């Protein structure tokens, strides 16, 4: 990579402040650009890392403007999820789609101390999950404040399972999955 003097440097500054996140997996920027949602897979939650205060235009971490009170702070956007979160994307309405790759299991928390083993098992998930937890598919729609407003489930995984990504375009929801051979499309 060739280092660019543009915004990439400020992004690296922001990421250094996110050290300590347990298996950061998905990221999505809020509609107003004030914060970024970071999926913390092992702890079954989504964090909100503030880039700037919602009322503070242009400042914040790496923004070059004045001080913003919330810039650099982290809080929990949503936790106590019904499954293990993976990918997150911003929806056209400013909310988010959160992919849940598997029903809750205590295994990721127990593996937190062994990151290499955790990483290895995460790559084996598509083949291990059906035996360990059964086939299952889920995606949760969050509003712009991180509150759940809708949940879509395939309880037996007969249509889609191990959902790892969800993107809404033109009234359709595209679902990526770890174990499938294609992309599932759902008319909303």
PDB file of C-alpha atoms in Angstrom:
ATOM      1  CA  UNK A   1       0.000   0.000   0.000  1.00  0.00           C
ATOM      2  CA  UNK A   2       1.134   3.478  -0.755  1.00  0.00           C
ATOM      3  CA  UNK A   3       0.291   5.846   2.082  1.00  0.00           C
ATOM      4  CA  UNK A   4      -1.970   8.639   0.983  1.00  0.00           C
ATOM      5  CA  UNK A   5      -1.912  11.984   2.813  1.00  0.00           C
ATOM      6  CA  UNK A   6      -5.700  12.084   2.514  1.00  0.00           C
ATOM      7  CA  UNK A   7      -8.189  10.750   5.053  1.00  0.00           C
ATOM      8  CA  UNK A   8      -6.562   7.317   5.429  1.00  0.00           C
ATOM      9  CA  UNK A   9      -4.251   8.659   8.141  1.00  0.00           C
ATOM     10  CA  UNK A  10      -7.199   9.885  10.196  1.00  0.00           C
ATOM     11  CA  UNK A  11      -8.902   6.491   9.847  1.00  0.00           C
ATOM     12  CA  UNK A  12      -5.795   4.808  11.260  1.00  0.00           C
ATOM     13  CA  UNK A  13      -5.894   7.202  14.207  1.00  0.00           C
ATOM     14  CA  UNK A  14      -9.512   6.240  14.900  1.00  0.00           C
ATOM     15  CA  UNK A  15      -8.775   2.527  14.692  1.00  0.00           C
ATOM     16  CA  UNK A  16      -5.938   2.741  17.200  1.00  0.00           C
ATOM     17  CA  UNK A  17      -8.493   3.916  19.750  1.00  0.00           C
ATOM     18  CA  UNK A  18     -10.610   0.790  19.137  1.00  0.00           C
ATOM     19  CA  UNK A  19      -7.952  -1.537  20.590  1.00  0.00           C
ATOM     20  CA  UNK A  20      -9.421  -4.086  22.976  1.00  0.00           C
ATOM     21  CA  UNK A  21     -12.509  -4.922  20.946  1.00  0.00           C
ATOM     22  CA  UNK A  22     -13.215  -8.631  21.105  1.00  0.00           C
ATOM     23  CA  UNK A  23     -13.245  -9.874  17.477  1.00  0.00           C
ATOM     24  CA  UNK A  24     -14.408  -6.799  15.573  1.00  0.00           C
ATOM     25  CA  UNK A  25     -16.234  -8.162  12.567  1.00  0.00           C
ATOM     26  CA  UNK A  26     -18.532  -5.717  10.786  1.00  0.00           C
ATOM     27  CA  UNK A  27     -18.559  -1.936  10.538  1.00  0.00           C
ATOM     28  CA  UNK A  28     -21.053   0.642   9.254  1.00  0.00           C
ATOM     29  CA  UNK A  29     -21.068   4.427   9.380  1.00  0.00           C
ATOM     30  CA  UNK A  30     -24.108   6.233  10.798  1.00  0.00           C
ATOM     31  CA  UNK A  31     -26.201   8.255   8.341  1.00  0.00           C
ATOM     32  CA  UNK A  32     -24.928  11.547   9.762  1.00  0.00           C
ATOM     33  CA  UNK A  33     -21.305  10.377   9.916  1.00  0.00           C
ATOM     34  CA  UNK A  34     -21.072  11.047  13.672  1.00  0.00           C
ATOM     35  CA  UNK A  35     -20.244   7.457  14.666  1.00  0.00           C
ATOM     36  CA  UNK A  36     -19.368   4.038  13.347  1.00  0.00           C
ATOM     37  CA  UNK A  37     -21.078   0.818  14.438  1.00  0.00           C
ATOM     38  CA  UNK A  38     -18.596  -1.988  15.167  1.00  0.00           C
ATOM     39  CA  UNK A  39     -19.818  -5.569  15.551  1.00  0.00           C
ATOM     40  CA  UNK A  40     -18.114  -7.261  18.491  1.00  0.00           C
ATOM     41  CA  UNK A  41     -18.837 -10.869  17.589  1.00  0.00           C
ATOM     42  CA  UNK A  42     -17.423 -12.665  20.647  1.00  0.00           C
ATOM     43  CA  UNK A  43     -19.443 -10.559  23.082  1.00  0.00           C
ATOM     44  CA  UNK A  44     -22.646 -10.658  21.002  1.00  0.00           C
ATOM     45  CA  UNK A  45     -23.036  -6.914  20.745  1.00  0.00           C
ATOM     46  CA  UNK A  46     -22.557  -3.881  18.540  1.00  0.00           C
ATOM     47  CA  UNK A  47     -20.481  -0.954  19.772  1.00  0.00           C
ATOM     48  CA  UNK A  48     -20.809   2.672  18.712  1.00  0.00           C
ATOM     49  CA  UNK A  49     -17.496   4.498  18.283  1.00  0.00           C
ATOM     50  CA  UNK A  50     -18.056   8.244  18.162  1.00  0.00           C
ATOM     51  CA  UNK A  51     -16.138  10.129  15.481  1.00  0.00           C
ATOM     52  CA  UNK A  52     -17.743  13.425  16.462  1.00  0.00           C
ATOM     53  CA  UNK A  53     -20.758  14.709  18.334  1.00  0.00           C
ATOM     54  CA  UNK A  54     -23.878  14.621  16.150  1.00  0.00           C
ATOM     55  CA  UNK A  55     -24.129  18.422  16.499  1.00  0.00           C
ATOM     56  CA  UNK A  56     -20.403  19.003  15.874  1.00  0.00           C
ATOM     57  CA  UNK A  57     -19.764  19.442  12.137  1.00  0.00           C
ATOM     58  CA  UNK A  58     -16.317  18.657  10.784  1.00  0.00           C
ATOM     59  CA  UNK A  59     -14.481  18.261  14.091  1.00  0.00           C
ATOM     60  CA  UNK A  60     -13.685  15.169  16.032  1.00  0.00           C
ATOM     61  CA  UNK A  61     -11.059  12.492  15.656  1.00  0.00           C
ATOM     62  CA  UNK A  62      -8.950  13.363  12.638  1.00  0.00           C
ATOM     63  CA  UNK A  63     -11.569  15.853  11.439  1.00  0.00           C
ATOM     64  CA  UNK A  64      -9.388  18.919  11.691  1.00  0.00           C
ATOM     65  CA  UNK A  65     -12.091  21.040  13.302  1.00  0.00           C
ATOM     66  CA  UNK A  66     -12.697  22.056  16.884  1.00  0.00           C
ATOM     67  CA  UNK A  67     -13.140  19.724  19.840  1.00  0.00           C
ATOM     68  CA  UNK A  68     -16.248  17.557  19.840  1.00  0.00           C
ATOM     69  CA  UNK A  69     -17.414  16.305  23.255  1.00  0.00           C
ATOM     70  CA  UNK A  70     -18.182  12.709  22.211  1.00  0.00           C
ATOM     71  CA  UNK A  71     -15.330  12.165  19.740  1.00  0.00           C
ATOM     72  CA  UNK A  72     -13.279   9.122  20.710  1.00  0.00           C
ATOM     73  CA  UNK A  73     -15.900   7.707  23.109  1.00  0.00           C
ATOM     74  CA  UNK A  74     -17.304   4.198  22.760  1.00  0.00           C
ATOM     75  CA  UNK A  75     -20.641   2.919  24.022  1.00  0.00           C
ATOM     76  CA  UNK A  76     -22.891  -0.088  23.389  1.00  0.00           C
ATOM     77  CA  UNK A  77     -25.321   0.376  20.503  1.00  0.00           C
ATOM     78  CA  UNK A  78     -27.122  -2.936  21.111  1.00  0.00           C
ATOM     79  CA  UNK A  79     -26.449  -6.114  23.093  1.00  0.00           C
ATOM     80  CA  UNK A  80     -28.361  -9.155  24.352  1.00  0.00           C
ATOM     81  CA  UNK A  81     -28.860 -10.296  20.768  1.00  0.00           C
ATOM     82  CA  UNK A  82     -30.636 -13.590  19.948  1.00  0.00           C
ATOM     83  CA  UNK A  83     -27.661 -14.764  17.908  1.00  0.00           C
ATOM     84  CA  UNK A  84     -24.008 -14.186  17.126  1.00  0.00           C
ATOM     85  CA  UNK A  85     -23.630 -10.962  15.118  1.00  0.00           C
ATOM     86  CA  UNK A  86     -21.439 -10.864  12.028  1.00  0.00           C
ATOM     87  CA  UNK A  87     -21.937  -8.214   9.350  1.00  0.00           C
ATOM     88  CA  UNK A  88     -23.728  -4.878   9.604  1.00  0.00           C
ATOM     89  CA  UNK A  89     -24.748  -2.462   6.867  1.00  0.00           C
ATOM     90  CA  UNK A  90     -26.600   0.817   6.787  1.00  0.00           C
ATOM     91  CA  UNK A  91     -30.119   0.641   5.394  1.00  0.00           C
ATOM     92  CA  UNK A  92     -31.495   3.297   3.017  1.00  0.00           C
ATOM     93  CA  UNK A  93     -33.673   4.718   5.835  1.00  0.00           C
ATOM     94  CA  UNK A  94     -30.623   5.405   8.054  1.00  0.00           C
ATOM     95  CA  UNK A  95     -31.097   2.291  10.183  1.00  0.00           C
ATOM     96  CA  UNK A  96     -29.012  -0.874   9.938  1.00  0.00           C
ATOM     97  CA  UNK A  97     -29.288  -4.507   8.955  1.00  0.00           C
ATOM     98  CA  UNK A  98     -27.431  -6.812  11.350  1.00  0.00           C
ATOM     99  CA  UNK A  99     -26.632 -10.363  10.215  1.00  0.00           C
ATOM    100  CA  UNK A 100     -26.746 -13.075  12.883  1.00  0.00           C
ATOM    101  CA  UNK A 101     -24.573 -15.972  11.791  1.00  0.00           C
ATOM    102  CA  UNK A 102     -25.632 -18.529  14.426  1.00  0.00           C
ATOM    103  CA  UNK A 103     -27.840 -18.836  17.506  1.00  0.00           C
ATOM    104  CA  UNK A 104     -26.168 -17.905  20.778  1.00  0.00           C
ATOM    105  CA  UNK A 105     -23.447 -20.191  22.063  1.00  0.00           C
ATOM    106  CA  UNK A 106     -21.038 -19.723  24.989  1.00  0.00           C
ATOM    107  CA  UNK A 107     -18.131 -21.002  22.862  1.00  0.00           C
ATOM    108  CA  UNK A 108     -16.858 -17.632  21.492  1.00  0.00           C
ATOM    109  CA  UNK A 109     -16.564 -16.156  24.996  1.00  0.00           C
ATOM    110  CA  UNK A 110     -14.643 -19.185  26.209  1.00  0.00           C
ATOM    111  CA  UNK A 111     -12.254 -18.879  23.257  1.00  0.00           C
ATOM    112  CA  UNK A 112     -11.556 -15.153  23.774  1.00  0.00           C
ATOM    113  CA  UNK A 113      -8.209 -15.936  25.436  1.00  0.00           C
ATOM    114  CA  UNK A 114      -7.064 -17.957  22.413  1.00  0.00           C
ATOM    115  CA  UNK A 115      -7.428 -15.685  19.359  1.00  0.00           C
ATOM    116  CA  UNK A 116      -5.684 -18.041  16.935  1.00  0.00           C
ATOM    117  CA  UNK A 117      -7.935 -20.956  17.851  1.00  0.00           C
ATOM    118  CA  UNK A 118     -10.955 -18.635  17.661  1.00  0.00           C
ATOM    119  CA  UNK A 119      -9.900 -17.502  14.179  1.00  0.00           C
ATOM    120  CA  UNK A 120      -9.367 -21.081  13.026  1.00  0.00           C
ATOM    121  CA  UNK A 121     -12.791 -22.120  14.281  1.00  0.00           C
ATOM    122  CA  UNK A 122     -14.427 -19.090  12.661  1.00  0.00           C
ATOM    123  CA  UNK A 123     -13.151 -20.337   9.298  1.00  0.00           C
ATOM    124  CA  UNK A 124     -14.578 -23.780  10.027  1.00  0.00           C
ATOM    125  CA  UNK A 125     -17.968 -22.390  11.108  1.00  0.00           C
ATOM    126  CA  UNK A 126     -19.787 -23.137   7.828  1.00  0.00           C
ATOM    127  CA  UNK A 127     -18.973 -26.806   8.211  1.00  0.00           C
ATOM    128  CA  UNK A 128     -19.186 -27.089  12.006  1.00  0.00           C
ATOM    129  CA  UNK A 129     -22.296 -24.956  12.708  1.00  0.00           C
ATOM    130  CA  UNK A 130     -24.898 -27.376  11.309  1.00  0.00           C
ATOM    131  CA  UNK A 131     -23.612 -30.085  13.650  1.00  0.00           C
ATOM    132  CA  UNK A 132     -22.996 -27.862  16.679  1.00  0.00           C
ATOM    133  CA  UNK A 133     -26.082 -25.634  16.648  1.00  0.00           C
ATOM    134  CA  UNK A 134     -28.180 -26.818  13.714  1.00  0.00           C
ATOM    135  CA  UNK A 135     -29.061 -24.836  10.636  1.00  0.00           C
ATOM    136  CA  UNK A 136     -30.402 -21.357  11.349  1.00  0.00           C
ATOM    137  CA  UNK A 137     -30.659 -17.998   9.624  1.00  0.00           C
ATOM    138  CA  UNK A 138     -31.473 -14.563  11.035  1.00  0.00           C
ATOM    139  CA  UNK A 139     -31.142 -10.859  10.333  1.00  0.00           C
ATOM    140  CA  UNK A 140     -32.269  -7.971  12.553  1.00  0.00           C
ATOM    141  CA  UNK A 141     -33.307  -4.507  11.357  1.00  0.00           C
ATOM    142  CA  UNK A 142     -32.184  -1.746  13.720  1.00  0.00           C
ATOM    143  CA  UNK A 143     -33.376   1.849  13.645  1.00  0.00           C
ATOM    144  CA  UNK A 144     -30.875   4.726  13.499  1.00  0.00           C
ATOM    145  CA  UNK A 145     -30.479   4.565  17.292  1.00  0.00           C
ATOM    146  CA  UNK A 146     -29.759   0.827  17.383  1.00  0.00           C
ATOM    147  CA  UNK A 147     -33.204  -0.305  18.558  1.00  0.00           C
ATOM    148  CA  UNK A 148     -34.531  -3.503  16.956  1.00  0.00           C
ATOM    149  CA  UNK A 149     -37.583  -2.841  14.780  1.00  0.00           C
ATOM    150  CA  UNK A 150     -37.816  -6.094  12.846  1.00  0.00           C
ATOM    151  CA  UNK A 151     -36.295  -9.576  12.913  1.00  0.00           C
ATOM    152  CA  UNK A 152     -36.388 -12.090  10.089  1.00  0.00           C
ATOM    153  CA  UNK A 153     -35.700 -15.734  10.915  1.00  0.00           C
ATOM    154  CA  UNK A 154     -35.305 -19.005   9.096  1.00  0.00           C
ATOM    155  CA  UNK A 155     -35.443 -21.238  12.194  1.00  0.00           C
ATOM    156  CA  UNK A 156     -34.437 -24.433  10.407  1.00  0.00           C
ATOM    157  CA  UNK A 157     -32.112 -22.870   7.815  1.00  0.00           C
ATOM    158  CA  UNK A 158     -34.049 -24.398   4.931  1.00  0.00           C
ATOM    159  CA  UNK A 159     -33.868 -21.172   2.863  1.00  0.00           C
ATOM    160  CA  UNK A 160     -30.831 -19.365   4.256  1.00  0.00           C
ATOM    161  CA  UNK A 161     -28.413 -20.192   7.077  1.00  0.00           C
ATOM    162  CA  UNK A 162     -25.237 -18.762   8.625  1.00  0.00           C
ATOM    163  CA  UNK A 163     -26.151 -15.228   7.476  1.00  0.00           C
ATOM    164  CA  UNK A 164     -22.978 -13.133   7.459  1.00  0.00           C
ATOM    165  CA  UNK A 165     -24.050 -10.044   5.498  1.00  0.00           C
ATOM    166  CA  UNK A 166     -27.247  -8.185   4.639  1.00  0.00           C
ATOM    167  CA  UNK A 167     -27.630  -5.270   2.234  1.00  0.00           C
ATOM    168  CA  UNK A 168     -30.879  -3.527   1.280  1.00  0.00           C
ATOM    169  CA  UNK A 169     -31.219  -2.129  -2.237  1.00  0.00           C
ATOM    170  CA  UNK A 170     -34.381  -1.165  -4.094  1.00  0.00           C
ATOM    171  CA  UNK A 171     -36.788  -2.866  -1.691  1.00  0.00           C
ATOM    172  CA  UNK A 172     -34.857  -6.128  -1.705  1.00  0.00           C
ATOM    173  CA  UNK A 173     -32.609  -7.572   0.997  1.00  0.00           C
ATOM    174  CA  UNK A 174     -29.519  -9.400  -0.250  1.00  0.00           C
ATOM    175  CA  UNK A 175     -28.140 -11.966   2.209  1.00  0.00           C
ATOM    176  CA  UNK A 176     -24.660 -13.406   2.116  1.00  0.00           C
ATOM    177  CA  UNK A 177     -23.937 -16.546   4.074  1.00  0.00           C
ATOM    178  CA  UNK A 178     -20.908 -18.476   5.180  1.00  0.00           C
ATOM    179  CA  UNK A 179     -22.042 -21.880   4.030  1.00  0.00           C
ATOM    180  CA  UNK A 180     -24.126 -21.196   0.939  1.00  0.00           C
ATOM    181  CA  UNK A 181     -23.249 -21.254  -2.707  1.00  0.00           C
ATOM    182  CA  UNK A 182     -24.944 -18.017  -3.605  1.00  0.00           C
ATOM    183  CA  UNK A 183     -26.681 -14.887  -2.413  1.00  0.00           C
ATOM    184  CA  UNK A 184     -30.240 -15.061  -1.128  1.00  0.00           C
ATOM    185  CA  UNK A 185     -32.650 -12.270  -2.101  1.00  0.00           C
ATOM    186  CA  UNK A 186     -35.721 -11.359  -0.094  1.00  0.00           C
ATOM    187  CA  UNK A 187     -38.390  -8.942  -1.349  1.00  0.00           C
ATOM    188  CA  UNK A 188     -39.182  -6.534   1.525  1.00  0.00           C
TER     189      UNK A 188
END
